[in-house]
Amino acid sequence: MGTVYCAFSEVHAQIDLERAIALSEALFEDASWGVVLVDVDLRPTVVNAHAARALGGGRTSMLGRPLGELIAQGVEELEGALQHVLAEGAPDAPAELWVTLRGGEGTRRRCWRSGFLRLASPLTEEPVPLGAGWVFQDVTDARLAAQEADRLRFRSNQLHRASRSAAECEDPMEAAMASLDFALAGFADHALVDLMAGERLVRAAATPADAPGPCLPVAGGGIPLRYAPGHPALQAVDRTGSVRTSAGADRTDGEWARRRQWPPDAVHALSTVLRSRGRTLGVVTFLRSSHRAAFARPDAMYAESVAARVAASVDLHQLGGPAAP
């Protein structure tokens, strides 16, 4: 019986070994998620085809290279997770890591749902760390869609709150300022309102230039702004629409913003025309500092919705009427 038992045991051991090898081969050839093995120095030792495509390199060309050569941003979080696995073992649940990849076509920002495994030799009595396994799936599209849904939900709520607040204002210009204050939350750092005075623009209201604060009428206004040709506010008037612009690489000295008569910390701008009853009343300009991303097309659409409410209140103010409900 002992001989039969040993033979039976050896057969199952052989099958288990073959299954383990087959699983390993499948993971590193046909898996629909990325698999990377790293050594104790956190350098890739094995990379499957899916991971190589995700990282933007070849399966062999990235072996032995520091992860920082492949990932421009987010590598600290990834290496921190791998070091934790080597020291403490695998975490209880997957983690989502945002990374920016290096590449010949510029950087690419991706979100990877990642799981980690500690690798130890089965051939020794005391487990010897061989490195760590990193398994990941790209969930960027789903996360971006969720972020956009959250953003739209928040902005819709802000427009609703702005409408309710404006309905309580007796002065139409106060209602216009309330609409801008609600719009600024999570959207921009500054807002400027320039109204038409003949063929020129006059600064009518603005948020503080040096600190966060509400949008308030400008004291002693009435002097036309000396905007240079091609200024975004003038372009918005000419196009009867929106204009987006950014400072570019040189953002440190504030000269780009000062030349446009904006607060010195502004590096991104979005100017949107104010229209009511078929007339151009002026321009509202939203400004972002360097800690925010540049304005995108969805931001312009939101700004245009805000501008429509501001323009209606400004029109009432110029007519001498009460704020619209």
PDB file of C-alpha atoms in Angstrom:
ATOM      1  CA  MET A   1       0.000   0.000   0.000  1.00  0.00           C
ATOM      2  CA  GLY A   2       2.891   2.289   0.732  1.00  0.00           C
ATOM      3  CA  THR A   3       4.219   1.903  -2.788  1.00  0.00           C
ATOM      4  CA  VAL A   4       0.802   2.562  -4.309  1.00  0.00           C
ATOM      5  CA  TYR A   5       0.404   5.651  -2.119  1.00  0.00           C
ATOM      6  CA  CYS A   6       3.755   7.035  -3.218  1.00  0.00           C
ATOM      7  CA  ALA A   7       2.983   6.444  -6.862  1.00  0.00           C
ATOM      8  CA  PHE A   8      -0.406   8.112  -6.453  1.00  0.00           C
ATOM      9  CA  SER A   9       1.206  11.027  -4.636  1.00  0.00           C
ATOM     10  CA  GLU A  10       3.900  11.459  -7.276  1.00  0.00           C
ATOM     11  CA  VAL A  11       1.307  11.477 -10.056  1.00  0.00           C
ATOM     12  CA  HIS A  12      -0.666  14.242  -8.352  1.00  0.00           C
ATOM     13  CA  ALA A  13       2.524  16.166  -7.640  1.00  0.00           C
ATOM     14  CA  GLN A  14       3.403  15.921 -11.330  1.00  0.00           C
ATOM     15  CA  ILE A  15      -0.061  17.142 -12.337  1.00  0.00           C
ATOM     16  CA  ASP A  16       0.113  20.021  -9.864  1.00  0.00           C
ATOM     17  CA  LEU A  17       3.511  21.008 -11.259  1.00  0.00           C
ATOM     18  CA  GLU A  18       2.226  20.864 -14.823  1.00  0.00           C
ATOM     19  CA  ARG A  19      -0.813  22.949 -13.886  1.00  0.00           C
ATOM     20  CA  ALA A  20       1.404  25.531 -12.191  1.00  0.00           C
ATOM     21  CA  ILE A  21       3.634  25.736 -15.262  1.00  0.00           C
ATOM     22  CA  ALA A  22       0.610  25.971 -17.572  1.00  0.00           C
ATOM     23  CA  LEU A  23      -0.900  28.738 -15.455  1.00  0.00           C
ATOM     24  CA  SER A  24       2.384  30.620 -15.499  1.00  0.00           C
ATOM     25  CA  GLU A  25       2.658  30.289 -19.280  1.00  0.00           C
ATOM     26  CA  ALA A  26      -0.946  31.464 -19.747  1.00  0.00           C
ATOM     27  CA  LEU A  27      -0.450  34.476 -17.499  1.00  0.00           C
ATOM     28  CA  PHE A  28       2.641  35.554 -19.391  1.00  0.00           C
ATOM     29  CA  GLU A  29       1.258  34.964 -22.865  1.00  0.00           C
ATOM     30  CA  ASP A  30      -2.524  35.221 -23.163  1.00  0.00           C
ATOM     31  CA  ALA A  31      -3.785  37.025 -20.054  1.00  0.00           C
ATOM     32  CA  SER A  32      -6.099  39.999 -20.570  1.00  0.00           C
ATOM     33  CA  TRP A  33      -4.452  41.855 -17.677  1.00  0.00           C
ATOM     34  CA  GLY A  34      -0.901  42.973 -17.052  1.00  0.00           C
ATOM     35  CA  VAL A  35       1.478  40.788 -15.045  1.00  0.00           C
ATOM     36  CA  VAL A  36       4.903  42.023 -13.950  1.00  0.00           C
ATOM     37  CA  LEU A  37       7.380  40.308 -11.662  1.00  0.00           C
ATOM     38  CA  VAL A  38       9.975  42.506  -9.963  1.00  0.00           C
ATOM     39  CA  ASP A  39      13.051  41.568  -7.965  1.00  0.00           C
ATOM     40  CA  VAL A  40      13.901  42.863  -4.503  1.00  0.00           C
ATOM     41  CA  ASP A  41      15.397  45.970  -6.156  1.00  0.00           C
ATOM     42  CA  LEU A  42      11.997  46.641  -7.777  1.00  0.00           C
ATOM     43  CA  ARG A  43      13.287  46.065 -11.309  1.00  0.00           C
ATOM     44  CA  PRO A  44      11.132  44.025 -13.718  1.00  0.00           C
ATOM     45  CA  THR A  45      12.343  40.472 -14.272  1.00  0.00           C
ATOM     46  CA  VAL A  46       9.361  39.101 -16.232  1.00  0.00           C
ATOM     47  CA  VAL A  47       6.705  41.100 -18.113  1.00  0.00           C
ATOM     48  CA  ASN A  48       3.759  39.606 -19.959  1.00  0.00           C
ATOM     49  CA  ALA A  49       2.585  40.815 -23.355  1.00  0.00           C
ATOM     50  CA  HIS A  50      -0.377  42.789 -21.983  1.00  0.00           C
ATOM     51  CA  ALA A  51       1.807  44.663 -19.458  1.00  0.00           C
ATOM     52  CA  ALA A  52       4.412  45.436 -22.117  1.00  0.00           C
ATOM     53  CA  ARG A  53       1.768  47.054 -24.318  1.00  0.00           C
ATOM     54  CA  ALA A  54       0.339  48.982 -21.352  1.00  0.00           C
ATOM     55  CA  LEU A  55       3.763  50.262 -20.305  1.00  0.00           C
ATOM     56  CA  GLY A  56       4.685  51.169 -23.866  1.00  0.00           C
ATOM     57  CA  GLY A  57       7.721  48.930 -24.285  1.00  0.00           C
ATOM     58  CA  GLY A  58       8.896  45.499 -25.304  1.00  0.00           C
ATOM     59  CA  ARG A  59       8.806  42.435 -23.080  1.00  0.00           C
ATOM     60  CA  THR A  60      12.592  42.210 -22.973  1.00  0.00           C
ATOM     61  CA  SER A  61      13.614  45.839 -23.410  1.00  0.00           C
ATOM     62  CA  MET A  62      12.179  46.886 -20.022  1.00  0.00           C
ATOM     63  CA  LEU A  63      13.718  44.051 -18.016  1.00  0.00           C
ATOM     64  CA  GLY A  64      16.116  45.240 -15.331  1.00  0.00           C
ATOM     65  CA  ARG A  65      15.234  48.901 -15.849  1.00  0.00           C
ATOM     66  CA  PRO A  66      14.022  51.101 -12.971  1.00  0.00           C
ATOM     67  CA  LEU A  67      10.272  51.640 -13.032  1.00  0.00           C
ATOM     68  CA  GLY A  68      10.928  55.390 -13.053  1.00  0.00           C
ATOM     69  CA  GLU A  69      12.220  55.076 -16.617  1.00  0.00           C
ATOM     70  CA  LEU A  70       8.797  53.831 -17.697  1.00  0.00           C
ATOM     71  CA  ILE A  71       6.501  55.868 -15.438  1.00  0.00           C
ATOM     72  CA  ALA A  72       6.825  59.664 -15.213  1.00  0.00           C
ATOM     73  CA  GLN A  73       4.372  60.273 -12.363  1.00  0.00           C
ATOM     74  CA  GLY A  74       2.934  57.867  -9.826  1.00  0.00           C
ATOM     75  CA  VAL A  75       6.042  55.699  -9.641  1.00  0.00           C
ATOM     76  CA  GLU A  76       6.528  56.573  -5.949  1.00  0.00           C
ATOM     77  CA  GLU A  77       3.118  55.123  -5.065  1.00  0.00           C
ATOM     78  CA  LEU A  78       3.766  51.985  -7.116  1.00  0.00           C
ATOM     79  CA  GLU A  79       7.213  51.395  -5.645  1.00  0.00           C
ATOM     80  CA  GLY A  80       5.843  52.074  -2.162  1.00  0.00           C
ATOM     81  CA  ALA A  81       3.203  49.379  -2.663  1.00  0.00           C
ATOM     82  CA  LEU A  82       5.805  46.886  -3.917  1.00  0.00           C
ATOM     83  CA  GLN A  83       8.135  47.635  -0.988  1.00  0.00           C
ATOM     84  CA  HIS A  84       5.245  47.095   1.417  1.00  0.00           C
ATOM     85  CA  VAL A  85       4.517  43.729  -0.204  1.00  0.00           C
ATOM     86  CA  LEU A  86       8.148  42.645   0.122  1.00  0.00           C
ATOM     87  CA  ALA A  87       8.257  43.666   3.776  1.00  0.00           C
ATOM     88  CA  GLU A  88       4.760  42.865   5.033  1.00  0.00           C
ATOM     89  CA  GLY A  89       3.060  40.686   2.448  1.00  0.00           C
ATOM     90  CA  ALA A  90       0.200  41.226   0.032  1.00  0.00           C
ATOM     91  CA  PRO A  91      -2.515  43.799   0.894  1.00  0.00           C
ATOM     92  CA  ASP A  92      -6.053  42.654   1.581  1.00  0.00           C
ATOM     93  CA  ALA A  93      -7.635  44.350  -1.438  1.00  0.00           C
ATOM     94  CA  PRO A  94      -6.616  45.718  -4.855  1.00  0.00           C
ATOM     95  CA  ALA A  95      -5.580  49.350  -5.140  1.00  0.00           C
ATOM     96  CA  GLU A  96      -6.209  51.874  -7.915  1.00  0.00           C
ATOM     97  CA  LEU A  97      -3.087  53.737  -8.993  1.00  0.00           C
ATOM     98  CA  TRP A  98      -3.009  56.754 -11.318  1.00  0.00           C
ATOM     99  CA  VAL A  99       0.209  56.919 -13.321  1.00  0.00           C
ATOM    100  CA  THR A 100       1.581  59.013 -16.152  1.00  0.00           C
ATOM    101  CA  LEU A 101       3.593  56.980 -18.656  1.00  0.00           C
ATOM    102  CA  ARG A 102       6.568  58.137 -20.655  1.00  0.00           C
ATOM    103  CA  GLY A 103       6.474  57.580 -24.391  1.00  0.00           C
ATOM    104  CA  GLY A 104       7.552  58.804 -27.793  1.00  0.00           C
ATOM    105  CA  GLU A 105       4.122  60.382 -28.377  1.00  0.00           C
ATOM    106  CA  GLY A 106       4.161  62.290 -25.084  1.00  0.00           C
ATOM    107  CA  THR A 107       2.848  61.301 -21.703  1.00  0.00           C
ATOM    108  CA  ARG A 108      -0.270  59.176 -21.140  1.00  0.00           C
ATOM    109  CA  ARG A 109      -2.227  59.217 -17.893  1.00  0.00           C
ATOM    110  CA  ARG A 110      -3.778  55.895 -16.899  1.00  0.00           C
ATOM    111  CA  CYS A 111      -5.563  54.353 -13.918  1.00  0.00           C
ATOM    112  CA  TRP A 112      -4.635  50.764 -13.093  1.00  0.00           C
ATOM    113  CA  ARG A 113      -6.526  48.532 -10.690  1.00  0.00           C
ATOM    114  CA  SER A 114      -3.623  46.664  -9.132  1.00  0.00           C
ATOM    115  CA  GLY A 115      -3.127  43.571  -7.019  1.00  0.00           C
ATOM    116  CA  PHE A 116       0.181  42.535  -5.454  1.00  0.00           C
ATOM    117  CA  LEU A 117       1.721  39.227  -4.387  1.00  0.00           C
ATOM    118  CA  ARG A 118       4.831  38.415  -2.421  1.00  0.00           C
ATOM    119  CA  LEU A 119       6.971  35.773  -4.123  1.00  0.00           C
ATOM    120  CA  ALA A 120       8.942  33.355  -1.954  1.00  0.00           C
ATOM    121  CA  SER A 121      10.944  30.257  -2.872  1.00  0.00           C
ATOM    122  CA  PRO A 122       9.116  26.964  -2.146  1.00  0.00           C
ATOM    123  CA  LEU A 123      12.436  25.095  -2.067  1.00  0.00           C
ATOM    124  CA  THR A 124      13.669  26.358   1.290  1.00  0.00           C
ATOM    125  CA  GLU A 125      12.427  25.801   4.827  1.00  0.00           C
ATOM    126  CA  GLU A 126      12.490  29.526   5.541  1.00  0.00           C
ATOM    127  CA  PRO A 127      10.698  31.509   2.809  1.00  0.00           C
ATOM    128  CA  VAL A 128      13.233  33.521   0.851  1.00  0.00           C
ATOM    129  CA  PRO A 129      11.787  36.603  -0.898  1.00  0.00           C
ATOM    130  CA  LEU A 130      12.268  36.364  -4.641  1.00  0.00           C
ATOM    131  CA  GLY A 131      10.490  39.611  -5.380  1.00  0.00           C
ATOM    132  CA  ALA A 132       6.895  40.679  -5.896  1.00  0.00           C
ATOM    133  CA  GLY A 133       4.187  40.091  -8.444  1.00  0.00           C
ATOM    134  CA  TRP A 134       2.114  42.969  -9.770  1.00  0.00           C
ATOM    135  CA  VAL A 135      -1.154  42.220 -11.583  1.00  0.00           C
ATOM    136  CA  PHE A 136      -3.171  45.102 -13.051  1.00  0.00           C
ATOM    137  CA  GLN A 137      -6.078  46.043 -15.293  1.00  0.00           C
ATOM    138  CA  ASP A 138      -6.614  49.373 -17.032  1.00  0.00           C
ATOM    139  CA  VAL A 139      -9.771  51.017 -15.644  1.00  0.00           C
ATOM    140  CA  THR A 140      -9.032  54.519 -16.960  1.00  0.00           C
ATOM    141  CA  ASP A 141     -12.141  54.875 -19.113  1.00  0.00           C
ATOM    142  CA  ALA A 142     -14.452  53.784 -16.316  1.00  0.00           C
ATOM    143  CA  ARG A 143     -12.831  56.115 -13.783  1.00  0.00           C
ATOM    144  CA  LEU A 144     -12.871  59.080 -16.158  1.00  0.00           C
ATOM    145  CA  ALA A 145     -16.544  58.436 -16.911  1.00  0.00           C
ATOM    146  CA  ALA A 146     -17.294  58.314 -13.182  1.00  0.00           C
ATOM    147  CA  GLN A 147     -15.343  61.530 -12.600  1.00  0.00           C
ATOM    148  CA  GLU A 148     -17.190  63.270 -15.428  1.00  0.00           C
ATOM    149  CA  ALA A 149     -20.543  62.117 -14.045  1.00  0.00           C
ATOM    150  CA  ASP A 150     -19.598  63.464 -10.609  1.00  0.00           C
ATOM    151  CA  ARG A 151     -18.464  66.744 -12.165  1.00  0.00           C
ATOM    152  CA  LEU A 152     -21.692  67.159 -14.123  1.00  0.00           C
ATOM    153  CA  ARG A 153     -23.756  66.332 -11.053  1.00  0.00           C
ATOM    154  CA  PHE A 154     -21.880  68.903  -8.959  1.00  0.00           C
ATOM    155  CA  ARG A 155     -22.123  71.623 -11.598  1.00  0.00           C
ATOM    156  CA  SER A 156     -25.821  71.007 -12.108  1.00  0.00           C
ATOM    157  CA  ASN A 157     -26.314  71.322  -8.374  1.00  0.00           C
ATOM    158  CA  GLN A 158     -24.313  74.571  -8.331  1.00  0.00           C
ATOM    159  CA  LEU A 159     -26.453  76.052 -11.100  1.00  0.00           C
ATOM    160  CA  HIS A 160     -29.575  75.082  -9.174  1.00  0.00           C
ATOM    161  CA  ARG A 161     -28.248  76.680  -5.974  1.00  0.00           C
ATOM    162  CA  ALA A 162     -27.231  79.792  -7.929  1.00  0.00           C
ATOM    163  CA  SER A 163     -30.733  80.154  -9.371  1.00  0.00           C
ATOM    164  CA  ARG A 164     -32.313  79.885  -5.927  1.00  0.00           C
ATOM    165  CA  SER A 165     -29.859  82.408  -4.474  1.00  0.00           C
ATOM    166  CA  ALA A 166     -30.349  84.859  -7.351  1.00  0.00           C
ATOM    167  CA  ALA A 167     -34.126  84.678  -6.898  1.00  0.00           C
ATOM    168  CA  GLU A 168     -33.705  86.160  -3.398  1.00  0.00           C
ATOM    169  CA  CYS A 169     -31.711  89.189  -4.641  1.00  0.00           C
ATOM    170  CA  GLU A 170     -33.542  92.462  -5.176  1.00  0.00           C
ATOM    171  CA  ASP A 171     -30.598  93.988  -7.061  1.00  0.00           C
ATOM    172  CA  PRO A 172     -29.977  92.270 -10.444  1.00  0.00           C
ATOM    173  CA  MET A 173     -26.199  92.896 -10.204  1.00  0.00           C
ATOM    174  CA  GLU A 174     -26.185  91.165  -6.831  1.00  0.00           C
ATOM    175  CA  ALA A 175     -27.915  88.232  -8.508  1.00  0.00           C
ATOM    176  CA  ALA A 176     -25.231  88.204 -11.223  1.00  0.00           C
ATOM    177  CA  MET A 177     -22.474  88.128  -8.584  1.00  0.00           C
ATOM    178  CA  ALA A 178     -24.217  85.300  -6.748  1.00  0.00           C
ATOM    179  CA  SER A 179     -24.301  83.239  -9.945  1.00  0.00           C
ATOM    180  CA  LEU A 180     -20.559  83.755 -10.403  1.00  0.00           C
ATOM    181  CA  ASP A 181     -19.745  82.869  -6.803  1.00  0.00           C
ATOM    182  CA  PHE A 182     -21.534  79.534  -7.099  1.00  0.00           C
ATOM    183  CA  ALA A 183     -19.868  78.879 -10.461  1.00  0.00           C
ATOM    184  CA  LEU A 184     -16.368  79.436  -9.076  1.00  0.00           C
ATOM    185  CA  ALA A 185     -16.577  76.548  -6.587  1.00  0.00           C
ATOM    186  CA  GLY A 186     -14.330  73.781  -7.898  1.00  0.00           C
ATOM    187  CA  PHE A 187     -14.142  75.498 -11.294  1.00  0.00           C
ATOM    188  CA  ALA A 188     -11.827  78.514 -11.230  1.00  0.00           C
ATOM    189  CA  ASP A 189      -9.833  80.769  -8.917  1.00  0.00           C
ATOM    190  CA  HIS A 190     -10.887  84.166 -10.272  1.00  0.00           C
ATOM    191  CA  ALA A 191     -13.748  85.717 -12.218  1.00  0.00           C
ATOM    192  CA  LEU A 192     -13.801  89.088 -14.005  1.00  0.00           C
ATOM    193  CA  VAL A 193     -16.809  90.844 -15.514  1.00  0.00           C
ATOM    194  CA  ASP A 194     -16.167  93.388 -18.272  1.00  0.00           C
ATOM    195  CA  LEU A 195     -19.197  95.236 -19.680  1.00  0.00           C
ATOM    196  CA  MET A 196     -19.529  97.053 -22.973  1.00  0.00           C
ATOM    197  CA  ALA A 197     -19.294 100.858 -22.898  1.00  0.00           C
ATOM    198  CA  GLY A 198     -19.716 101.859 -26.501  1.00  0.00           C
ATOM    199  CA  GLU A 199     -16.986 100.002 -28.392  1.00  0.00           C
ATOM    200  CA  ARG A 200     -14.808  99.434 -25.304  1.00  0.00           C
ATOM    201  CA  LEU A 201     -14.924  97.150 -22.287  1.00  0.00           C
ATOM    202  CA  VAL A 202     -15.095  98.429 -18.710  1.00  0.00           C
ATOM    203  CA  ARG A 203     -14.304  96.329 -15.643  1.00  0.00           C
ATOM    204  CA  ALA A 204     -17.568  96.059 -13.680  1.00  0.00           C
ATOM    205  CA  ALA A 205     -16.861  93.315 -11.122  1.00  0.00           C
ATOM    206  CA  ALA A 206     -14.060  90.985 -10.040  1.00  0.00           C
ATOM    207  CA  THR A 207     -12.939  88.577  -7.361  1.00  0.00           C
ATOM    208  CA  PRO A 208      -9.938  89.632  -5.221  1.00  0.00           C
ATOM    209  CA  ALA A 209      -6.641  89.410  -7.106  1.00  0.00           C
ATOM    210  CA  ASP A 210      -4.529  88.275  -4.152  1.00  0.00           C
ATOM    211  CA  ALA A 211      -6.799  85.925  -2.184  1.00  0.00           C
ATOM    212  CA  PRO A 212      -9.988  83.865  -2.549  1.00  0.00           C
ATOM    213  CA  GLY A 213     -13.151  85.879  -2.159  1.00  0.00           C
ATOM    214  CA  PRO A 214     -16.554  86.731  -3.609  1.00  0.00           C
ATOM    215  CA  CYS A 215     -17.068  88.524  -6.890  1.00  0.00           C
ATOM    216  CA  LEU A 216     -17.904  92.167  -6.102  1.00  0.00           C
ATOM    217  CA  PRO A 217     -18.535  95.325  -8.126  1.00  0.00           C
ATOM    218  CA  VAL A 218     -15.387  97.327  -8.844  1.00  0.00           C
ATOM    219  CA  ALA A 219     -15.321 100.643  -7.026  1.00  0.00           C
ATOM    220  CA  GLY A 220     -14.695 103.668  -9.209  1.00  0.00           C
ATOM    221  CA  GLY A 221     -15.216 101.810 -12.481  1.00  0.00           C
ATOM    222  CA  GLY A 222     -16.000 103.421 -15.786  1.00  0.00           C
ATOM    223  CA  ILE A 223     -12.508 103.746 -17.251  1.00  0.00           C
ATOM    224  CA  PRO A 224     -12.224 101.642 -20.432  1.00  0.00           C
ATOM    225  CA  LEU A 225      -9.769  98.758 -20.277  1.00  0.00           C
ATOM    226  CA  ARG A 226      -6.730  99.061 -22.514  1.00  0.00           C
ATOM    227  CA  TYR A 227      -6.785  95.527 -23.830  1.00  0.00           C
ATOM    228  CA  ALA A 228      -4.243  94.847 -26.566  1.00  0.00           C
ATOM    229  CA  PRO A 229      -5.491  93.514 -29.917  1.00  0.00           C
ATOM    230  CA  GLY A 230      -6.035  89.783 -29.711  1.00  0.00           C
ATOM    231  CA  HIS A 231      -6.904  89.822 -26.026  1.00  0.00           C
ATOM    232  CA  PRO A 232      -9.125  86.802 -25.192  1.00  0.00           C
ATOM    233  CA  ALA A 233     -11.951  89.031 -23.951  1.00  0.00           C
ATOM    234  CA  LEU A 234     -11.938  90.956 -27.233  1.00  0.00           C
ATOM    235  CA  GLN A 235     -11.828  87.683 -29.173  1.00  0.00           C
ATOM    236  CA  ALA A 236     -14.859  86.428 -27.231  1.00  0.00           C
ATOM    237  CA  VAL A 237     -16.770  89.566 -28.220  1.00  0.00           C
ATOM    238  CA  ASP A 238     -15.725  89.237 -31.870  1.00  0.00           C
ATOM    239  CA  ARG A 239     -16.640  85.540 -32.017  1.00  0.00           C
ATOM    240  CA  THR A 240     -19.776  85.892 -29.878  1.00  0.00           C
ATOM    241  CA  GLY A 241     -18.602  82.792 -28.049  1.00  0.00           C
ATOM    242  CA  SER A 242     -15.877  81.423 -25.791  1.00  0.00           C
ATOM    243  CA  VAL A 243     -12.081  81.610 -25.961  1.00  0.00           C
ATOM    244  CA  ARG A 244      -9.654  79.397 -24.030  1.00  0.00           C
ATOM    245  CA  THR A 245      -5.972  80.120 -23.553  1.00  0.00           C
ATOM    246  CA  SER A 246      -3.023  79.196 -21.323  1.00  0.00           C
ATOM    247  CA  ALA A 247       0.343  80.694 -20.424  1.00  0.00           C
ATOM    248  CA  GLY A 248       2.352  77.785 -21.777  1.00  0.00           C
ATOM    249  CA  ALA A 249       5.677  76.668 -20.317  1.00  0.00           C
ATOM    250  CA  ASP A 250       6.702  80.001 -18.740  1.00  0.00           C
ATOM    251  CA  ARG A 251       4.342  80.443 -15.801  1.00  0.00           C
ATOM    252  CA  THR A 252       6.653  81.607 -13.041  1.00  0.00           C
ATOM    253  CA  ASP A 253       6.883  85.394 -13.150  1.00  0.00           C
ATOM    254  CA  GLY A 254       3.227  86.289 -13.801  1.00  0.00           C
ATOM    255  CA  GLU A 255       4.095  88.529 -16.739  1.00  0.00           C
ATOM    256  CA  TRP A 256       1.758  86.628 -19.073  1.00  0.00           C
ATOM    257  CA  ALA A 257      -1.185  87.445 -16.782  1.00  0.00           C
ATOM    258  CA  ARG A 258      -0.152  91.046 -16.085  1.00  0.00           C
ATOM    259  CA  ARG A 259       0.019  91.850 -19.802  1.00  0.00           C
ATOM    260  CA  ARG A 260      -3.621  90.821 -20.006  1.00  0.00           C
ATOM    261  CA  GLN A 261      -4.590  92.744 -16.854  1.00  0.00           C
ATOM    262  CA  TRP A 262      -5.328  89.590 -14.892  1.00  0.00           C
ATOM    263  CA  PRO A 263      -4.200  88.505 -11.400  1.00  0.00           C
ATOM    264  CA  PRO A 264      -0.524  87.437 -11.552  1.00  0.00           C
ATOM    265  CA  ASP A 265      -1.174  83.816 -10.523  1.00  0.00           C
ATOM    266  CA  ALA A 266      -3.428  83.165 -13.546  1.00  0.00           C
ATOM    267  CA  VAL A 267      -2.064  80.656 -16.076  1.00  0.00           C
ATOM    268  CA  HIS A 268      -5.304  79.416 -17.695  1.00  0.00           C
ATOM    269  CA  ALA A 269      -8.176  81.606 -18.925  1.00  0.00           C
ATOM    270  CA  LEU A 270     -11.654  81.144 -20.345  1.00  0.00           C
ATOM    271  CA  SER A 271     -13.474  84.208 -21.667  1.00  0.00           C
ATOM    272  CA  THR A 272     -17.183  83.870 -22.481  1.00  0.00           C
ATOM    273  CA  VAL A 273     -19.407  86.511 -24.052  1.00  0.00           C
ATOM    274  CA  LEU A 274     -22.427  87.852 -22.160  1.00  0.00           C
ATOM    275  CA  ARG A 275     -25.472  87.925 -24.456  1.00  0.00           C
ATOM    276  CA  SER A 276     -29.083  88.883 -23.745  1.00  0.00           C
ATOM    277  CA  ARG A 277     -31.968  89.745 -26.057  1.00  0.00           C
ATOM    278  CA  GLY A 278     -29.681  89.464 -29.091  1.00  0.00           C
ATOM    279  CA  ARG A 279     -27.185  91.992 -27.716  1.00  0.00           C
ATOM    280  CA  THR A 280     -23.601  91.612 -26.497  1.00  0.00           C
ATOM    281  CA  LEU A 281     -23.400  93.066 -22.988  1.00  0.00           C
ATOM    282  CA  GLY A 282     -19.835  92.179 -22.155  1.00  0.00           C
ATOM    283  CA  VAL A 283     -17.532  89.309 -21.222  1.00  0.00           C
ATOM    284  CA  VAL A 284     -16.964  87.147 -18.158  1.00  0.00           C
ATOM    285  CA  THR A 285     -13.480  85.685 -17.778  1.00  0.00           C
ATOM    286  CA  PHE A 286     -12.665  82.718 -15.538  1.00  0.00           C
ATOM    287  CA  LEU A 287      -9.046  82.244 -14.472  1.00  0.00           C
ATOM    288  CA  ARG A 288      -7.165  79.289 -13.026  1.00  0.00           C
ATOM    289  CA  SER A 289      -3.784  79.212 -11.318  1.00  0.00           C
ATOM    290  CA  SER A 290      -1.075  76.609 -11.927  1.00  0.00           C
ATOM    291  CA  HIS A 291      -2.501  74.008  -9.526  1.00  0.00           C
ATOM    292  CA  ARG A 292      -5.457  73.467 -11.868  1.00  0.00           C
ATOM    293  CA  ALA A 293      -5.625  71.978 -15.343  1.00  0.00           C
ATOM    294  CA  ALA A 294      -6.261  74.056 -18.444  1.00  0.00           C
ATOM    295  CA  PHE A 295      -9.869  74.731 -19.414  1.00  0.00           C
ATOM    296  CA  ALA A 296     -11.377  72.108 -21.726  1.00  0.00           C
ATOM    297  CA  ARG A 297     -14.410  72.140 -24.006  1.00  0.00           C
ATOM    298  CA  PRO A 298     -16.794  70.849 -21.288  1.00  0.00           C
ATOM    299  CA  ASP A 299     -15.604  73.728 -19.092  1.00  0.00           C
ATOM    300  CA  ALA A 300     -16.523  76.196 -21.833  1.00  0.00           C
ATOM    301  CA  MET A 301     -20.018  74.717 -22.057  1.00  0.00           C
ATOM    302  CA  TYR A 302     -20.463  75.129 -18.305  1.00  0.00           C
ATOM    303  CA  ALA A 303     -19.128  78.701 -18.445  1.00  0.00           C
ATOM    304  CA  GLU A 304     -21.605  79.521 -21.194  1.00  0.00           C
ATOM    305  CA  SER A 305     -24.472  78.279 -19.013  1.00  0.00           C
ATOM    306  CA  VAL A 306     -23.266  80.521 -16.191  1.00  0.00           C
ATOM    307  CA  ALA A 307     -22.801  83.452 -18.576  1.00  0.00           C
ATOM    308  CA  ALA A 308     -26.401  83.172 -19.771  1.00  0.00           C
ATOM    309  CA  ARG A 309     -27.635  83.629 -16.183  1.00  0.00           C
ATOM    310  CA  VAL A 310     -25.191  86.471 -15.517  1.00  0.00           C
ATOM    311  CA  ALA A 311     -26.164  88.218 -18.760  1.00  0.00           C
ATOM    312  CA  ALA A 312     -29.890  88.064 -17.922  1.00  0.00           C
ATOM    313  CA  SER A 313     -29.247  89.712 -14.559  1.00  0.00           C
ATOM    314  CA  VAL A 314     -26.942  92.362 -16.048  1.00  0.00           C
ATOM    315  CA  ASP A 315     -29.572  93.142 -18.674  1.00  0.00           C
ATOM    316  CA  LEU A 316     -32.186  93.648 -15.953  1.00  0.00           C
ATOM    317  CA  HIS A 317     -29.797  95.882 -14.049  1.00  0.00           C
ATOM    318  CA  GLN A 318     -29.221  98.056 -17.102  1.00  0.00           C
ATOM    319  CA  LEU A 319     -32.974  98.272 -17.617  1.00  0.00           C
ATOM    320  CA  GLY A 320     -33.401  99.315 -14.000  1.00  0.00           C
ATOM    321  CA  GLY A 321     -35.622  96.325 -13.124  1.00  0.00           C
ATOM    322  CA  PRO A 322     -35.681  93.901 -10.189  1.00  0.00           C
ATOM    323  CA  ALA A 323     -33.811  90.607 -10.202  1.00  0.00           C
ATOM    324  CA  ALA A 324     -35.435  87.818 -12.171  1.00  0.00           C
ATOM    325  CA  PRO A 325     -36.886  84.923 -10.163  1.00  0.00           C
TER     326      PRO A 325
END
